[in-house]
Structure formats: structure tokens, C-alpha cells
């Protein structure tokens, strides 16, 4: 299978990077082909500009967007890895979605309403959080984040969400707890 991993964290020593390395290694160990897009390392511009919109409207895809869309087309499975900041994806991952999942590529408008164009592809989302999972669940954030990322983004574009994995308390947990989380990441990759 072809896997596109879109990764977003500014610290190359972060726990999110350990998740990426574990996930990527487990997929490679099973013979999958992988492309990683490290948005910070790429210095990916997350701003959907007026020029981008004009070009897309005129049927000309800006080269930076086309390159990413080609990778999405190539992938059987797309995985997003990032922390949850202020109740959502990091700014550059959100901007990646704004720019890459454009009208005419990820969805189209029709008489019956919008239709996803990425059918047949799968989505995996792995998020870390500073507070314990139970805190986010109690205040309704897990439900809200799932509605936005799983339904309003992924399913809207025709992607089937295979798994949305949340890891809470990554700032305050022990080294042993982090190792357990990485084992869960490895098991997730091996289940694909």
C-alpha cells in the first residue's frame, strides 16, 4: 500500500516525532511504501492566498498545491500526525487542508450538494494532547474534534476514517507511559 503521512510539529525532538518514527518504521517493516510530508521542515506555506484562489478558480493549480495533490492521489492511506493546540490541528496542518483539499480536487459541488472526490482512500489521524484524555472527553472536545476532522474534513471529501487515535497527558506522563503509547502506534500501523 502507498501511505502519505502528513506530520506537523516544530520540535524535531518531540514525542510526535517519536510517533512518526514508530509509525513509519512499522509500516516499512510490513513492506508499505511511504511518503512523509514534514510541514515544518518543508516550510509549507499554510495561507490560502487570494492568488491561490484566483488560480484555482481559473483552473490553474499552483505548483506547490499540485505537488501535494499528486501525493494524495498516489496514496491509498493518508495519515495526519500532530498535537491538538487550541482545540484543533496545528495551523500549518489546517492550512495544508485549506490549500490541498480544494474544490474540484477533494470535493465538488452538485445539484444534490457537495460530493467527496477522494473515495476509496483511507484516513488515519493521530493526535497528542497536553491534558489527560478524560479531561477532553468530559468537556466535549473529543466529540467536537472528531466531528471536525473525521466528519467535516475526511468524510466530506470521501475519505474513510480507519482510526482516530488520541494520546492525552503527553506532557506529564512517565517514560513508561510514552513507551506504551508508542506500542499502540506500532500496533495501529501493523493492523493496516
mmCIF file of C-alpha atoms in Angstrom:
data_model
loop_
_atom_site.group_PDB
_atom_site.id
_atom_site.type_symbol
_atom_site.label_atom_id
_atom_site.label_comp_id
_atom_site.label_asym_id
_atom_site.label_seq_id
_atom_site.Cartn_x
_atom_site.Cartn_y
_atom_site.Cartn_z
ATOM 1 C CA UNK A 1 0.000 0.000 0.000
ATOM 2 C CA UNK A 2 1.012 3.605 -0.557
ATOM 3 C CA UNK A 3 0.971 5.765 2.582
ATOM 4 C CA UNK A 4 1.115 9.548 2.732
ATOM 5 C CA UNK A 5 1.982 10.785 6.221
ATOM 6 C CA UNK A 6 1.451 14.485 6.846
ATOM 7 C CA UNK A 7 3.309 15.436 10.007
ATOM 8 C CA UNK A 8 3.219 18.725 11.879
ATOM 9 C CA UNK A 9 5.322 19.602 14.897
ATOM 10 C CA UNK A 10 8.023 22.289 15.144
ATOM 11 C CA UNK A 11 10.312 20.371 17.527
ATOM 12 C CA UNK A 12 12.305 17.566 15.859
ATOM 13 C CA UNK A 13 12.811 16.001 19.332
ATOM 14 C CA UNK A 14 9.091 15.957 20.203
ATOM 15 C CA UNK A 15 7.023 12.954 21.216
ATOM 16 C CA UNK A 16 5.082 13.487 17.990
ATOM 17 C CA UNK A 17 8.356 12.812 16.122
ATOM 18 C CA UNK A 18 8.720 9.564 18.080
ATOM 19 C CA UNK A 19 5.182 8.679 16.988
ATOM 20 C CA UNK A 20 6.068 9.442 13.368
ATOM 21 C CA UNK A 21 9.248 7.347 13.526
ATOM 22 C CA UNK A 22 7.460 4.409 15.173
ATOM 23 C CA UNK A 23 4.530 4.512 12.757
ATOM 24 C CA UNK A 24 6.740 4.889 9.688
ATOM 25 C CA UNK A 25 9.069 2.109 10.821
ATOM 26 C CA UNK A 26 6.207 -0.304 11.461
ATOM 27 C CA UNK A 27 4.688 0.417 8.034
ATOM 28 C CA UNK A 28 8.048 -0.062 6.313
ATOM 29 C CA UNK A 29 8.524 -3.292 8.228
ATOM 30 C CA UNK A 30 5.347 -4.586 6.607
ATOM 31 C CA UNK A 31 6.530 -3.616 3.118
ATOM 32 C CA UNK A 32 4.415 -0.483 2.627
ATOM 33 C CA UNK A 33 5.637 2.450 0.516
ATOM 34 C CA UNK A 34 5.689 5.745 2.421
ATOM 35 C CA UNK A 35 5.988 9.449 1.663
ATOM 36 C CA UNK A 36 6.347 11.777 4.672
ATOM 37 C CA UNK A 37 5.488 15.457 4.405
ATOM 38 C CA UNK A 38 7.016 17.220 7.428
ATOM 39 C CA UNK A 39 5.255 20.565 7.121
ATOM 40 C CA UNK A 40 7.670 22.462 9.388
ATOM 41 C CA UNK A 41 10.780 21.022 7.717
ATOM 42 C CA UNK A 42 9.274 21.868 4.311
ATOM 43 C CA UNK A 43 8.399 25.381 5.493
ATOM 44 C CA UNK A 44 4.993 24.730 3.946
ATOM 45 C CA UNK A 45 3.029 27.960 3.483
ATOM 46 C CA UNK A 46 -0.336 27.337 5.176
ATOM 47 C CA UNK A 47 -2.016 30.500 3.903
ATOM 48 C CA UNK A 48 -4.620 30.031 1.186
ATOM 49 C CA UNK A 49 -3.954 33.296 -0.593
ATOM 50 C CA UNK A 50 -6.110 35.377 -2.903
ATOM 51 C CA UNK A 51 -3.708 34.386 -5.698
ATOM 52 C CA UNK A 52 -4.216 30.672 -4.880
ATOM 53 C CA UNK A 53 -7.972 31.144 -5.023
ATOM 54 C CA UNK A 54 -7.783 33.034 -8.303
ATOM 55 C CA UNK A 55 -5.578 30.381 -9.892
ATOM 56 C CA UNK A 56 -7.748 27.511 -8.633
ATOM 57 C CA UNK A 57 -10.886 29.276 -9.875
ATOM 58 C CA UNK A 58 -9.262 29.706 -13.302
ATOM 59 C CA UNK A 59 -8.326 26.008 -13.391
ATOM 60 C CA UNK A 60 -4.606 26.545 -12.779
ATOM 61 C CA UNK A 61 -3.301 24.724 -9.748
ATOM 62 C CA UNK A 62 -0.336 26.434 -8.065
ATOM 63 C CA UNK A 63 2.706 24.113 -8.298
ATOM 64 C CA UNK A 64 3.101 23.758 -4.514
ATOM 65 C CA UNK A 65 -0.544 22.646 -4.214
ATOM 66 C CA UNK A 66 -0.380 20.355 -7.258
ATOM 67 C CA UNK A 67 2.635 18.510 -5.831
ATOM 68 C CA UNK A 68 0.701 17.743 -2.641
ATOM 69 C CA UNK A 69 -2.462 16.790 -4.533
ATOM 70 C CA UNK A 70 -0.406 14.362 -6.633
ATOM 71 C CA UNK A 71 0.775 12.701 -3.424
ATOM 72 C CA UNK A 72 -2.797 12.472 -2.107
ATOM 73 C CA UNK A 73 -3.842 10.856 -5.416
ATOM 74 C CA UNK A 74 -0.944 8.402 -5.119
ATOM 75 C CA UNK A 75 -1.792 7.371 -1.545
ATOM 76 C CA UNK A 76 -4.080 4.542 -0.526
ATOM 77 C CA UNK A 77 -3.894 5.684 3.098
ATOM 78 C CA UNK A 78 -3.324 9.217 4.368
ATOM 79 C CA UNK A 79 -2.195 9.709 7.972
ATOM 80 C CA UNK A 80 -2.175 13.009 9.854
ATOM 81 C CA UNK A 81 0.090 13.265 12.923
ATOM 82 C CA UNK A 82 0.050 16.395 15.071
ATOM 83 C CA UNK A 83 -0.683 17.759 18.524
ATOM 84 C CA UNK A 84 -4.001 19.344 19.376
ATOM 85 C CA UNK A 85 -3.477 23.042 20.015
ATOM 86 C CA UNK A 86 -6.374 25.310 20.947
ATOM 87 C CA UNK A 87 -8.875 22.545 20.243
ATOM 88 C CA UNK A 88 -7.713 21.687 16.728
ATOM 89 C CA UNK A 89 -4.922 20.867 14.317
ATOM 90 C CA UNK A 90 -1.735 22.907 14.217
ATOM 91 C CA UNK A 91 -2.001 25.985 11.982
ATOM 92 C CA UNK A 92 0.170 24.613 9.198
ATOM 93 C CA UNK A 93 -1.743 21.306 9.067
ATOM 94 C CA UNK A 94 -5.032 23.180 8.963
ATOM 95 C CA UNK A 95 -3.572 25.362 6.197
ATOM 96 C CA UNK A 96 -2.414 22.255 4.324
ATOM 97 C CA UNK A 97 -6.022 21.068 4.296
ATOM 98 C CA UNK A 98 -7.264 24.520 3.236
ATOM 99 C CA UNK A 99 -4.875 24.633 0.293
ATOM 100 C CA UNK A 100 -4.645 20.993 -0.821
ATOM 101 C CA UNK A 101 -8.212 19.743 -0.273
ATOM 102 C CA UNK A 102 -9.582 22.227 -2.777
ATOM 103 C CA UNK A 103 -12.844 22.360 -4.706
ATOM 104 C CA UNK A 104 -12.523 20.214 -7.813
ATOM 105 C CA UNK A 105 -9.875 18.014 -6.201
ATOM 106 C CA UNK A 106 -11.189 16.812 -2.826
ATOM 107 C CA UNK A 107 -14.856 17.636 -3.396
ATOM 108 C CA UNK A 108 -17.231 19.099 -5.944
ATOM 109 C CA UNK A 109 -20.492 20.970 -5.788
ATOM 110 C CA UNK A 110 -23.501 19.370 -7.422
ATOM 111 C CA UNK A 111 -27.267 19.743 -7.573
ATOM 112 C CA UNK A 112 -27.664 17.478 -4.532
ATOM 113 C CA UNK A 113 -24.935 19.322 -2.597
ATOM 114 C CA UNK A 114 -21.225 18.669 -2.118
ATOM 115 C CA UNK A 115 -19.735 15.313 -3.085
ATOM 116 C CA UNK A 116 -16.380 13.938 -1.890
ATOM 117 C CA UNK A 117 -13.902 13.030 -4.610
ATOM 118 C CA UNK A 118 -11.366 11.073 -2.551
ATOM 119 C CA UNK A 119 -13.460 7.920 -2.206
ATOM 120 C CA UNK A 120 -11.619 4.645 -1.903
ATOM 121 C CA UNK A 121 -8.874 6.240 0.187
ATOM 122 C CA UNK A 122 -8.433 5.738 3.910
ATOM 123 C CA UNK A 123 -7.551 8.220 6.654
ATOM 124 C CA UNK A 124 -5.737 7.674 9.956
ATOM 125 C CA UNK A 125 -5.385 10.538 12.447
ATOM 126 C CA UNK A 126 -3.032 10.506 15.424
ATOM 127 C CA UNK A 127 -3.245 13.413 17.862
ATOM 128 C CA UNK A 128 -1.434 14.190 21.089
ATOM 129 C CA UNK A 129 -2.816 16.395 23.846
ATOM 130 C CA UNK A 130 -1.279 18.042 26.876
ATOM 131 C CA UNK A 131 -4.169 17.293 29.233
ATOM 132 C CA UNK A 132 -5.423 13.803 30.045
ATOM 133 C CA UNK A 133 -7.847 12.275 27.519
ATOM 134 C CA UNK A 134 -10.597 12.177 30.153
ATOM 135 C CA UNK A 135 -10.479 15.971 30.522
ATOM 136 C CA UNK A 136 -11.050 16.494 26.798
ATOM 137 C CA UNK A 137 -13.761 13.851 26.775
ATOM 138 C CA UNK A 138 -15.568 15.363 29.785
ATOM 139 C CA UNK A 139 -15.725 18.849 28.245
ATOM 140 C CA UNK A 140 -16.848 17.548 24.843
ATOM 141 C CA UNK A 141 -13.637 18.267 22.950
ATOM 142 C CA UNK A 142 -13.109 14.680 21.764
ATOM 143 C CA UNK A 143 -16.572 14.672 20.213
ATOM 144 C CA UNK A 144 -16.032 18.122 18.679
ATOM 145 C CA UNK A 145 -12.594 17.300 17.281
ATOM 146 C CA UNK A 146 -13.944 14.068 15.824
ATOM 147 C CA UNK A 147 -16.813 15.893 14.167
ATOM 148 C CA UNK A 148 -14.452 18.398 12.568
ATOM 149 C CA UNK A 149 -11.593 16.118 11.491
ATOM 150 C CA UNK A 150 -13.414 12.829 10.909
ATOM 151 C CA UNK A 151 -16.705 14.095 9.505
ATOM 152 C CA UNK A 152 -16.364 17.684 8.282
ATOM 153 C CA UNK A 153 -12.968 17.146 6.641
ATOM 154 C CA UNK A 154 -12.314 13.437 5.985
ATOM 155 C CA UNK A 155 -15.775 12.054 5.269
ATOM 156 C CA UNK A 156 -16.825 15.241 3.489
ATOM 157 C CA UNK A 157 -14.017 14.577 0.983
ATOM 158 C CA UNK A 158 -14.933 10.889 0.645
ATOM 159 C CA UNK A 159 -12.136 9.520 2.852
ATOM 160 C CA UNK A 160 -12.928 6.568 5.127
ATOM 161 C CA UNK A 161 -11.550 7.133 8.629
ATOM 162 C CA UNK A 162 -9.876 3.904 9.726
ATOM 163 C CA UNK A 163 -8.756 5.197 13.108
ATOM 164 C CA UNK A 164 -8.531 8.417 15.067
ATOM 165 C CA UNK A 165 -6.109 7.857 17.924
ATOM 166 C CA UNK A 166 -5.757 10.358 20.772
ATOM 167 C CA UNK A 167 -2.895 10.315 23.259
ATOM 168 C CA UNK A 168 -3.512 12.503 26.294
ATOM 169 C CA UNK A 169 -1.248 13.833 29.032
ATOM 170 C CA UNK A 170 1.851 13.524 26.839
ATOM 171 C CA UNK A 171 3.497 16.399 28.719
ATOM 172 C CA UNK A 172 3.042 14.926 32.197
ATOM 173 C CA UNK A 173 3.205 11.185 31.595
ATOM 174 C CA UNK A 174 6.075 8.868 32.500
ATOM 175 C CA UNK A 175 8.616 7.365 30.106
ATOM 176 C CA UNK A 176 6.885 4.005 30.590
ATOM 177 C CA UNK A 177 3.522 5.501 29.613
ATOM 178 C CA UNK A 178 5.082 7.014 26.495
ATOM 179 C CA UNK A 179 6.525 3.636 25.567
ATOM 180 C CA UNK A 180 3.054 2.112 25.948
ATOM 181 C CA UNK A 181 1.667 4.793 23.633
ATOM 182 C CA UNK A 182 4.358 4.009 21.060
ATOM 183 C CA UNK A 183 3.432 0.331 21.279
ATOM 184 C CA UNK A 184 -0.151 1.332 20.452
ATOM 185 C CA UNK A 185 1.130 3.327 17.459
ATOM 186 C CA UNK A 186 3.126 0.321 16.274
ATOM 187 C CA UNK A 187 0.110 -1.979 16.668
ATOM 188 C CA UNK A 188 -2.037 0.504 14.733
ATOM 189 C CA UNK A 189 0.446 0.584 11.844
ATOM 190 C CA UNK A 190 0.727 -3.199 11.850
ATOM 191 C CA UNK A 191 -3.075 -3.533 11.658
ATOM 192 C CA UNK A 192 -3.265 -1.676 8.340
#
